[in-house]
Amino acid sequence: MPAPRVAFVLGTRPEIIKLSPLIRACHRREIQHTVVHTGQHYSESLDTVFFDQLELPAPDHNLAVGSGTHSEQTAEMILGIAEVLSDEQPTDVIVQGDTNSALAGAIAASKRNTALGHVEAGLRSFDREMPEEINRILADHAADSLFAPTGEAARLLEAEGIDADRITVTGNTIVDAVSQNLELATRKSTILEEYDLEPAEFYLLTAHREENVDDPDRFAGILGGVGEFARRTDRTVLYPIHPRARENLAAFDLSIPPSVRLVDPLGFLDFLVLESSARLVITDSGGVQEETCILQTPCLTVRDTTERPETIDVGANRLVGTESSTILAGADEMVSRDGSWSNPFGDGTAAEQIVDSLL
Ligand code: UD1
Ligand code: UDP
């Protein structure tokens, strides 16, 4: 077998974070690799801050595709990635997760018959209205190697007819990323002092998913429910707000409850400290559901479905939708959970296992 030449395709905040352990492992083990950034995320706070903090070299290629409709964005990415693959001739393409960047990487690789590895394979929300659900199904079915984070994800893939030989249960690379950065974060971050927050005396909110923040009723339900819970319990909610949500807040002219404090999106180190210190985290993020479970902080997911059921099974997370009343009831229940659950996402060796399989 020729020595591998790996092309990582990424484009958004969670992909940079979750592929960082793999890129670093390739660097350490002197495996030839190139990083193709689609440019889906381009604001400093969603992009370069993570390359800096995770000590990754700048991407070798940046396609600067930027924002647009799903079709425009995905089509432009496929063309750009195809050109890079044709120049670089990698033996393997690796994509992560369920974004348009991951889908574009999967299609570009499969069109030229380059071996495709899908990291975080086999997640399913069973909600086909979410763009992420279709992206992850297509990436899984195009992939030659599927790196499933849990046994449950592997079972779902097999149930869809994917050959068991192509599936490896590795754990989720987010465990690697958290364990590689938590100590540094705790040592370096001054975020609690900066925002005058006492550990276990504040709540942390993130909401950015299209199905929530592009819908004024759902977005208002989240803000109302979380704001009211904070008011009743006399605590503050810190909300590092994604630009999509910030724009919609203004467009829908929604009012922000006085207990909710908006701040710009944060770097990974500060965010890890906030997640591990918060009394309760409320989110619609995939990665945040995993990280809170790993960091033993109770989580409330403001969605109707989750592709991370393991977090609910172990008692770390509850699905509450976006109605203020169900958010209040769920928060009442979760706020006193003590964090004594086990982590279902592996032992922090996912990246090494994935790199081993490339060799
Ligand atoms: C994307 C993913 C989503 C993931 C999220 C991670 C898809 C379909 N969605 O959603 O699954 O959870 O990334 O954060 O791939 N914008 C900026 N600066 C940026 C990027 C975006 O201001 O750097 C604004 C633009 O107004 C843009 C909007 O955010 O239109 C949405 O960006 P987009 O990349 O389309 O999707 P995300 O909501 O970030
Ligand atoms: N994150 C961050 N700063 C923030 C909010 C989130 O560093 O202000 C990190 C978080 O730790 C997690 C990732 O971003 O690793 C999750 O990304 P996001 O919620 O954007 O996407 P999703 O996981 O829902 O696809």
PDB file of C-alpha atoms in Angstrom, residues 51-313:
ATOM      1  CA  PHE A  51      -6.641  27.496  14.378  1.00  0.00           C
ATOM      2  CA  ASP A  52      -4.694  29.727  16.778  1.00  0.00           C
ATOM      3  CA  GLN A  53      -5.911  28.165  20.033  1.00  0.00           C
ATOM      4  CA  LEU A  54      -5.650  24.576  18.820  1.00  0.00           C
ATOM      5  CA  GLU A  55      -2.168  25.301  17.425  1.00  0.00           C
ATOM      6  CA  LEU A  56      -3.048  24.230  13.906  1.00  0.00           C
ATOM      7  CA  PRO A  57      -1.156  25.606  10.927  1.00  0.00           C
ATOM      8  CA  ALA A  58      -3.198  27.849   8.631  1.00  0.00           C
ATOM      9  CA  PRO A  59      -5.137  25.788   6.051  1.00  0.00           C
ATOM     10  CA  ASP A  60      -3.154  24.921   2.922  1.00  0.00           C
ATOM     11  CA  HIS A  61      -6.134  25.887   0.758  1.00  0.00           C
ATOM     12  CA  ASN A  62      -8.965  28.296   1.514  1.00  0.00           C
ATOM     13  CA  LEU A  63     -11.767  28.244  -1.022  1.00  0.00           C
ATOM     14  CA  ALA A  64     -13.436  31.310   0.547  1.00  0.00           C
ATOM     15  CA  VAL A  65     -16.902  30.129  -0.484  1.00  0.00           C
ATOM     16  CA  GLY A  66     -18.641  32.090   2.276  1.00  0.00           C
ATOM     17  CA  SER A  67     -22.375  32.234   2.926  1.00  0.00           C
ATOM     18  CA  GLY A  68     -25.193  31.577   0.459  1.00  0.00           C
ATOM     19  CA  THR A  69     -28.128  29.275  -0.161  1.00  0.00           C
ATOM     20  CA  HIS A  70     -27.476  25.614   0.622  1.00  0.00           C
ATOM     21  CA  SER A  71     -27.281  24.792  -3.078  1.00  0.00           C
ATOM     22  CA  GLU A  72     -24.995  27.664  -4.059  1.00  0.00           C
ATOM     23  CA  GLN A  73     -22.702  27.052  -1.133  1.00  0.00           C
ATOM     24  CA  THR A  74     -22.480  23.284  -1.634  1.00  0.00           C
ATOM     25  CA  ALA A  75     -22.049  23.504  -5.412  1.00  0.00           C
ATOM     26  CA  GLU A  76     -19.281  26.079  -5.174  1.00  0.00           C
ATOM     27  CA  MET A  77     -17.498  23.997  -2.556  1.00  0.00           C
ATOM     28  CA  ILE A  78     -17.647  20.823  -4.658  1.00  0.00           C
ATOM     29  CA  LEU A  79     -16.017  22.619  -7.605  1.00  0.00           C
ATOM     30  CA  GLY A  80     -13.292  24.145  -5.443  1.00  0.00           C
ATOM     31  CA  ILE A  81     -12.536  20.914  -3.573  1.00  0.00           C
ATOM     32  CA  ALA A  82     -12.445  18.940  -6.827  1.00  0.00           C
ATOM     33  CA  GLU A  83      -9.784  21.283  -8.178  1.00  0.00           C
ATOM     34  CA  VAL A  84      -7.628  20.914  -5.072  1.00  0.00           C
ATOM     35  CA  LEU A  85      -7.990  17.117  -5.105  1.00  0.00           C
ATOM     36  CA  SER A  86      -6.985  17.043  -8.729  1.00  0.00           C
ATOM     37  CA  ASP A  87      -3.820  19.079  -7.962  1.00  0.00           C
ATOM     38  CA  GLU A  88      -2.912  17.304  -4.727  1.00  0.00           C
ATOM     39  CA  GLN A  89      -3.882  13.721  -5.678  1.00  0.00           C
ATOM     40  CA  PRO A  90      -4.495  12.542  -2.101  1.00  0.00           C
ATOM     41  CA  THR A  91      -4.988   8.851  -1.343  1.00  0.00           C
ATOM     42  CA  ASP A  92      -7.656   9.647   1.285  1.00  0.00           C
ATOM     43  CA  VAL A  93     -10.165  12.403   1.924  1.00  0.00           C
ATOM     44  CA  ILE A  94     -11.456  12.873   5.464  1.00  0.00           C
ATOM     45  CA  VAL A  95     -14.634  14.758   6.305  1.00  0.00           C
ATOM     46  CA  GLN A  96     -16.291  15.215   9.691  1.00  0.00           C
ATOM     47  CA  GLY A  97     -19.913  15.488  10.750  1.00  0.00           C
ATOM     48  CA  ASP A  98     -22.880  16.854   8.865  1.00  0.00           C
ATOM     49  CA  THR A  99     -22.275  20.335   7.473  1.00  0.00           C
ATOM     50  CA  ASN A 100     -22.483  21.451   3.863  1.00  0.00           C
ATOM     51  CA  SER A 101     -18.669  21.402   3.846  1.00  0.00           C
ATOM     52  CA  ALA A 102     -18.663  17.728   4.865  1.00  0.00           C
ATOM     53  CA  LEU A 103     -21.201  16.861   2.176  1.00  0.00           C
ATOM     54  CA  ALA A 104     -19.237  18.750  -0.489  1.00  0.00           C
ATOM     55  CA  GLY A 105     -16.014  16.980   0.516  1.00  0.00           C
ATOM     56  CA  ALA A 106     -17.778  13.612   0.384  1.00  0.00           C
ATOM     57  CA  ILE A 107     -19.185  14.243  -3.088  1.00  0.00           C
ATOM     58  CA  ALA A 108     -15.924  15.625  -4.490  1.00  0.00           C
ATOM     59  CA  ALA A 109     -13.983  12.602  -3.176  1.00  0.00           C
ATOM     60  CA  SER A 110     -16.472  10.053  -4.440  1.00  0.00           C
ATOM     61  CA  LYS A 111     -16.595  11.628  -7.929  1.00  0.00           C
ATOM     62  CA  ARG A 112     -12.902  10.918  -8.387  1.00  0.00           C
ATOM     63  CA  ASN A 113     -12.928   7.593  -6.567  1.00  0.00           C
ATOM     64  CA  THR A 114     -10.654   8.748  -3.772  1.00  0.00           C
ATOM     65  CA  ALA A 115     -11.058   6.776  -0.541  1.00  0.00           C
ATOM     66  CA  LEU A 116     -13.408   8.709   1.737  1.00  0.00           C
ATOM     67  CA  GLY A 117     -13.346   8.539   5.525  1.00  0.00           C
ATOM     68  CA  HIS A 118     -16.294   9.954   7.468  1.00  0.00           C
ATOM     69  CA  VAL A 119     -15.545  10.923  11.051  1.00  0.00           C
ATOM     70  CA  GLU A 120     -18.599  10.905  13.381  1.00  0.00           C
ATOM     71  CA  ALA A 121     -20.515   8.522  11.142  1.00  0.00           C
ATOM     72  CA  GLY A 122     -23.888   6.999  11.965  1.00  0.00           C
ATOM     73  CA  LEU A 123     -25.609   9.832  13.833  1.00  0.00           C
ATOM     74  CA  ARG A 124     -29.326  10.091  13.081  1.00  0.00           C
ATOM     75  CA  SER A 125     -31.984  12.508  14.329  1.00  0.00           C
ATOM     76  CA  PHE A 126     -34.595  10.895  12.041  1.00  0.00           C
ATOM     77  CA  ASP A 127     -35.738  14.427  11.196  1.00  0.00           C
ATOM     78  CA  ARG A 128     -35.274  14.748   7.461  1.00  0.00           C
ATOM     79  CA  GLU A 129     -36.241  18.427   7.511  1.00  0.00           C
ATOM     80  CA  MET A 130     -32.894  19.278   9.072  1.00  0.00           C
ATOM     81  CA  PRO A 131     -30.199  19.966   6.464  1.00  0.00           C
ATOM     82  CA  GLU A 132     -27.683  18.214   8.721  1.00  0.00           C
ATOM     83  CA  GLU A 133     -29.638  14.922   8.631  1.00  0.00           C
ATOM     84  CA  ILE A 134     -29.528  14.673   4.843  1.00  0.00           C
ATOM     85  CA  ASN A 135     -25.869  15.750   4.779  1.00  0.00           C
ATOM     86  CA  ARG A 136     -24.826  13.042   7.235  1.00  0.00           C
ATOM     87  CA  ILE A 137     -26.828  10.285   5.520  1.00  0.00           C
ATOM     88  CA  LEU A 138     -25.272  11.144   2.140  1.00  0.00           C
ATOM     89  CA  ALA A 139     -21.756  11.377   3.575  1.00  0.00           C
ATOM     90  CA  ASP A 140     -22.166   8.012   5.331  1.00  0.00           C
ATOM     91  CA  HIS A 141     -23.386   6.281   2.201  1.00  0.00           C
ATOM     92  CA  ALA A 142     -20.583   7.747   0.072  1.00  0.00           C
ATOM     93  CA  ALA A 143     -17.870   6.822   2.594  1.00  0.00           C
ATOM     94  CA  ASP A 144     -15.477   3.888   2.312  1.00  0.00           C
ATOM     95  CA  SER A 145     -14.467   4.066   5.985  1.00  0.00           C
ATOM     96  CA  LEU A 146     -17.008   5.056   8.606  1.00  0.00           C
ATOM     97  CA  PHE A 147     -15.700   6.087  12.010  1.00  0.00           C
ATOM     98  CA  ALA A 148     -18.648   5.746  14.373  1.00  0.00           C
ATOM     99  CA  PRO A 149     -18.419   7.403  17.790  1.00  0.00           C
ATOM    100  CA  THR A 150     -20.557   4.806  19.603  1.00  0.00           C
ATOM    101  CA  GLY A 151     -21.875   1.273  19.218  1.00  0.00           C
ATOM    102  CA  GLU A 152     -25.352   2.719  18.708  1.00  0.00           C
ATOM    103  CA  ALA A 153     -24.143   4.781  15.715  1.00  0.00           C
ATOM    104  CA  ALA A 154     -22.518   1.663  14.235  1.00  0.00           C
ATOM    105  CA  ARG A 155     -25.769  -0.294  14.658  1.00  0.00           C
ATOM    106  CA  LEU A 156     -27.727   2.418  12.842  1.00  0.00           C
ATOM    107  CA  LEU A 157     -25.295   2.249   9.919  1.00  0.00           C
ATOM    108  CA  GLU A 158     -25.562  -1.528   9.685  1.00  0.00           C
ATOM    109  CA  ALA A 159     -29.359  -1.238   9.793  1.00  0.00           C
ATOM    110  CA  GLU A 160     -29.093   0.967   6.673  1.00  0.00           C
ATOM    111  CA  GLY A 161     -27.243  -1.818   4.881  1.00  0.00           C
ATOM    112  CA  ILE A 162     -23.694  -0.496   5.250  1.00  0.00           C
ATOM    113  CA  ASP A 163     -21.154  -3.304   5.352  1.00  0.00           C
ATOM    114  CA  ALA A 164     -19.863  -3.878   8.909  1.00  0.00           C
ATOM    115  CA  ASP A 165     -16.298  -4.204   7.516  1.00  0.00           C
ATOM    116  CA  ARG A 166     -16.326  -0.507   6.640  1.00  0.00           C
ATOM    117  CA  ILE A 167     -17.400   0.630  10.130  1.00  0.00           C
ATOM    118  CA  THR A 168     -15.057   1.195  13.093  1.00  0.00           C
ATOM    119  CA  VAL A 169     -16.245   2.326  16.515  1.00  0.00           C
ATOM    120  CA  THR A 170     -13.578   4.808  17.621  1.00  0.00           C
ATOM    121  CA  GLY A 171     -15.290   7.103  20.121  1.00  0.00           C
ATOM    122  CA  ASN A 172     -15.762  10.766  19.239  1.00  0.00           C
ATOM    123  CA  THR A 173     -12.724  12.956  18.554  1.00  0.00           C
ATOM    124  CA  ILE A 174     -14.354  15.611  20.755  1.00  0.00           C
ATOM    125  CA  VAL A 175     -13.200  13.588  23.782  1.00  0.00           C
ATOM    126  CA  ASP A 176      -9.630  13.861  22.449  1.00  0.00           C
ATOM    127  CA  ALA A 177     -10.067  17.608  21.875  1.00  0.00           C
ATOM    128  CA  VAL A 178     -11.511  18.201  25.350  1.00  0.00           C
ATOM    129  CA  SER A 179      -8.830  16.174  27.101  1.00  0.00           C
ATOM    130  CA  GLN A 180      -6.060  17.871  25.087  1.00  0.00           C
ATOM    131  CA  ASN A 181      -7.317  21.371  25.940  1.00  0.00           C
ATOM    132  CA  LEU A 182      -9.120  21.365  29.280  1.00  0.00           C
ATOM    133  CA  GLU A 183      -6.072  21.701  31.475  1.00  0.00           C
ATOM    134  CA  LEU A 184      -4.700  24.529  29.319  1.00  0.00           C
ATOM    135  CA  ALA A 185      -8.126  26.185  29.321  1.00  0.00           C
ATOM    136  CA  THR A 186      -8.412  26.032  33.104  1.00  0.00           C
ATOM    137  CA  ARG A 187      -4.915  27.452  33.471  1.00  0.00           C
ATOM    138  CA  LYS A 188      -5.168  30.231  30.882  1.00  0.00           C
ATOM    139  CA  SER A 189      -8.768  31.386  30.674  1.00  0.00           C
ATOM    140  CA  THR A 190      -9.900  34.365  32.716  1.00  0.00           C
ATOM    141  CA  ILE A 191     -13.424  34.314  31.340  1.00  0.00           C
ATOM    142  CA  LEU A 192     -15.183  33.819  34.699  1.00  0.00           C
ATOM    143  CA  GLU A 193     -13.478  36.896  36.121  1.00  0.00           C
ATOM    144  CA  GLU A 194     -14.054  38.851  32.908  1.00  0.00           C
ATOM    145  CA  TYR A 195     -17.812  38.285  33.080  1.00  0.00           C
ATOM    146  CA  ASP A 196     -17.938  38.291  36.883  1.00  0.00           C
ATOM    147  CA  LEU A 197     -19.364  34.750  37.069  1.00  0.00           C
ATOM    148  CA  GLU A 198     -19.211  32.379  40.057  1.00  0.00           C
ATOM    149  CA  PRO A 199     -18.796  28.664  39.232  1.00  0.00           C
ATOM    150  CA  ALA A 200     -22.148  26.792  39.424  1.00  0.00           C
ATOM    151  CA  GLU A 201     -24.024  30.096  39.786  1.00  0.00           C
ATOM    152  CA  PHE A 202     -24.787  30.864  36.126  1.00  0.00           C
ATOM    153  CA  TYR A 203     -26.327  29.237  33.059  1.00  0.00           C
ATOM    154  CA  LEU A 204     -24.817  29.004  29.582  1.00  0.00           C
ATOM    155  CA  LEU A 205     -26.945  29.160  26.426  1.00  0.00           C
ATOM    156  CA  THR A 206     -26.104  28.488  22.792  1.00  0.00           C
ATOM    157  CA  ALA A 207     -28.771  28.483  20.067  1.00  0.00           C
ATOM    158  CA  HIS A 208     -27.889  28.772  16.414  1.00  0.00           C
ATOM    159  CA  ARG A 209     -29.620  25.960  14.491  1.00  0.00           C
ATOM    160  CA  GLU A 210     -31.557  26.977  11.415  1.00  0.00           C
ATOM    161  CA  GLU A 211     -34.792  25.281  12.597  1.00  0.00           C
ATOM    162  CA  ASN A 212     -34.706  27.359  15.790  1.00  0.00           C
ATOM    163  CA  VAL A 213     -33.248  30.773  15.091  1.00  0.00           C
ATOM    164  CA  ASP A 214     -34.752  31.193  11.604  1.00  0.00           C
ATOM    165  CA  ASP A 215     -38.197  30.714  13.182  1.00  0.00           C
ATOM    166  CA  PRO A 216     -39.316  33.718  15.283  1.00  0.00           C
ATOM    167  CA  ASP A 217     -41.718  31.678  17.454  1.00  0.00           C
ATOM    168  CA  ARG A 218     -39.189  28.992  18.314  1.00  0.00           C
ATOM    169  CA  PHE A 219     -36.430  31.527  18.927  1.00  0.00           C
ATOM    170  CA  ALA A 220     -38.729  33.610  21.170  1.00  0.00           C
ATOM    171  CA  GLY A 221     -39.791  30.449  23.041  1.00  0.00           C
ATOM    172  CA  ILE A 222     -36.167  29.609  23.834  1.00  0.00           C
ATOM    173  CA  LEU A 223     -35.296  33.123  24.997  1.00  0.00           C
ATOM    174  CA  GLY A 224     -38.506  33.391  27.033  1.00  0.00           C
ATOM    175  CA  GLY A 225     -38.143  29.995  28.745  1.00  0.00           C
ATOM    176  CA  VAL A 226     -34.471  30.319  29.562  1.00  0.00           C
ATOM    177  CA  GLY A 227     -34.869  33.957  30.631  1.00  0.00           C
ATOM    178  CA  GLU A 228     -37.762  33.122  32.937  1.00  0.00           C
ATOM    179  CA  PHE A 229     -35.909  30.200  34.544  1.00  0.00           C
ATOM    180  CA  ALA A 230     -32.930  32.475  35.240  1.00  0.00           C
ATOM    181  CA  ARG A 231     -35.203  35.152  36.704  1.00  0.00           C
ATOM    182  CA  ARG A 232     -36.953  32.675  39.013  1.00  0.00           C
ATOM    183  CA  THR A 233     -33.665  31.216  40.246  1.00  0.00           C
ATOM    184  CA  ASP A 234     -31.951  34.608  40.417  1.00  0.00           C
ATOM    185  CA  ARG A 235     -29.088  33.710  38.106  1.00  0.00           C
ATOM    186  CA  THR A 236     -27.658  35.055  34.848  1.00  0.00           C
ATOM    187  CA  VAL A 237     -27.612  33.337  31.468  1.00  0.00           C
ATOM    188  CA  LEU A 238     -24.558  33.925  29.308  1.00  0.00           C
ATOM    189  CA  TYR A 239     -25.336  33.569  25.605  1.00  0.00           C
ATOM    190  CA  PRO A 240     -22.330  33.657  23.227  1.00  0.00           C
ATOM    191  CA  ILE A 241     -24.354  34.276  20.116  1.00  0.00           C
ATOM    192  CA  HIS A 242     -23.621  32.858  16.646  1.00  0.00           C
ATOM    193  CA  PRO A 243     -23.901  35.475  13.851  1.00  0.00           C
ATOM    194  CA  ARG A 244     -26.894  33.684  12.283  1.00  0.00           C
ATOM    195  CA  ALA A 245     -28.807  34.072  15.557  1.00  0.00           C
ATOM    196  CA  ARG A 246     -27.604  37.653  16.084  1.00  0.00           C
ATOM    197  CA  GLU A 247     -28.889  38.659  12.630  1.00  0.00           C
ATOM    198  CA  ASN A 248     -32.274  37.003  13.211  1.00  0.00           C
ATOM    199  CA  LEU A 249     -32.695  38.528  16.647  1.00  0.00           C
ATOM    200  CA  ALA A 250     -32.535  41.929  14.969  1.00  0.00           C
ATOM    201  CA  ALA A 251     -34.591  40.925  11.918  1.00  0.00           C
ATOM    202  CA  PHE A 252     -37.435  39.520  14.082  1.00  0.00           C
ATOM    203  CA  ASP A 253     -37.087  42.373  16.585  1.00  0.00           C
ATOM    204  CA  LEU A 254     -37.136  39.903  19.496  1.00  0.00           C
ATOM    205  CA  SER A 255     -36.676  41.238  22.997  1.00  0.00           C
ATOM    206  CA  ILE A 256     -33.936  39.842  25.174  1.00  0.00           C
ATOM    207  CA  PRO A 257     -34.957  39.061  28.773  1.00  0.00           C
ATOM    208  CA  PRO A 258     -32.947  41.089  31.313  1.00  0.00           C
ATOM    209  CA  SER A 259     -31.483  37.871  32.795  1.00  0.00           C
ATOM    210  CA  VAL A 260     -29.895  36.928  29.433  1.00  0.00           C
ATOM    211  CA  ARG A 261     -26.534  38.440  28.590  1.00  0.00           C
ATOM    212  CA  LEU A 262     -25.429  38.357  24.963  1.00  0.00           C
ATOM    213  CA  VAL A 263     -21.731  38.170  24.122  1.00  0.00           C
ATOM    214  CA  ASP A 264     -19.820  37.465  20.933  1.00  0.00           C
ATOM    215  CA  PRO A 265     -18.927  33.835  20.129  1.00  0.00           C
ATOM    216  CA  LEU A 266     -16.007  32.707  22.286  1.00  0.00           C
ATOM    217  CA  GLY A 267     -12.801  30.812  21.652  1.00  0.00           C
ATOM    218  CA  PHE A 268     -12.646  27.116  22.553  1.00  0.00           C
ATOM    219  CA  LEU A 269     -10.633  27.563  25.759  1.00  0.00           C
ATOM    220  CA  ASP A 270     -12.986  30.124  27.274  1.00  0.00           C
ATOM    221  CA  PHE A 271     -15.991  28.136  26.140  1.00  0.00           C
ATOM    222  CA  LEU A 272     -14.693  24.922  27.734  1.00  0.00           C
ATOM    223  CA  VAL A 273     -14.252  26.713  31.053  1.00  0.00           C
ATOM    224  CA  LEU A 274     -17.789  28.099  30.872  1.00  0.00           C
ATOM    225  CA  GLU A 275     -19.237  24.697  29.994  1.00  0.00           C
ATOM    226  CA  SER A 276     -17.480  22.991  32.864  1.00  0.00           C
ATOM    227  CA  SER A 277     -18.374  25.740  35.380  1.00  0.00           C
ATOM    228  CA  ALA A 278     -22.012  26.389  34.432  1.00  0.00           C
ATOM    229  CA  ARG A 279     -24.815  25.125  36.658  1.00  0.00           C
ATOM    230  CA  LEU A 280     -26.799  24.139  33.561  1.00  0.00           C
ATOM    231  CA  VAL A 281     -26.198  24.449  29.814  1.00  0.00           C
ATOM    232  CA  ILE A 282     -29.073  25.032  27.404  1.00  0.00           C
ATOM    233  CA  THR A 283     -28.289  24.379  23.757  1.00  0.00           C
ATOM    234  CA  ASP A 284     -29.321  23.235  20.302  1.00  0.00           C
ATOM    235  CA  SER A 285     -25.719  22.432  19.364  1.00  0.00           C
ATOM    236  CA  GLY A 286     -24.555  18.905  18.661  1.00  0.00           C
ATOM    237  CA  GLY A 287     -21.042  19.404  19.979  1.00  0.00           C
ATOM    238  CA  VAL A 288     -22.233  21.132  23.134  1.00  0.00           C
ATOM    239  CA  GLN A 289     -24.510  18.172  24.003  1.00  0.00           C
ATOM    240  CA  GLU A 290     -21.419  15.944  23.824  1.00  0.00           C
ATOM    241  CA  GLU A 291     -19.052  18.260  25.682  1.00  0.00           C
ATOM    242  CA  THR A 292     -21.423  18.866  28.606  1.00  0.00           C
ATOM    243  CA  CYS A 293     -21.858  15.104  28.925  1.00  0.00           C
ATOM    244  CA  ILE A 294     -18.065  14.667  28.971  1.00  0.00           C
ATOM    245  CA  LEU A 295     -17.566  17.573  31.407  1.00  0.00           C
ATOM    246  CA  GLN A 296     -20.341  16.354  33.768  1.00  0.00           C
ATOM    247  CA  THR A 297     -22.495  19.450  33.417  1.00  0.00           C
ATOM    248  CA  PRO A 298     -26.262  18.899  33.005  1.00  0.00           C
ATOM    249  CA  CYS A 299     -27.660  19.895  29.616  1.00  0.00           C
ATOM    250  CA  LEU A 300     -31.066  20.836  28.275  1.00  0.00           C
ATOM    251  CA  THR A 301     -31.471  20.484  24.512  1.00  0.00           C
ATOM    252  CA  VAL A 302     -33.919  22.912  22.948  1.00  0.00           C
ATOM    253  CA  ARG A 303     -34.819  20.738  19.985  1.00  0.00           C
ATOM    254  CA  ASP A 304     -37.475  18.131  19.181  1.00  0.00           C
ATOM    255  CA  THR A 305     -34.970  15.417  18.298  1.00  0.00           C
ATOM    256  CA  THR A 306     -31.349  14.605  18.950  1.00  0.00           C
ATOM    257  CA  GLU A 307     -28.803  12.503  17.117  1.00  0.00           C
ATOM    258  CA  ARG A 308     -26.937  12.142  20.421  1.00  0.00           C
ATOM    259  CA  PRO A 309     -29.389   9.871  22.359  1.00  0.00           C
ATOM    260  CA  GLU A 310     -26.492   8.469  24.390  1.00  0.00           C
ATOM    261  CA  THR A 311     -26.377  11.753  26.352  1.00  0.00           C
ATOM    262  CA  ILE A 312     -30.023  11.280  27.359  1.00  0.00           C
ATOM    263  CA  ASP A 313     -29.581   7.580  28.147  1.00  0.00           C
TER     264      ASP A 313
END
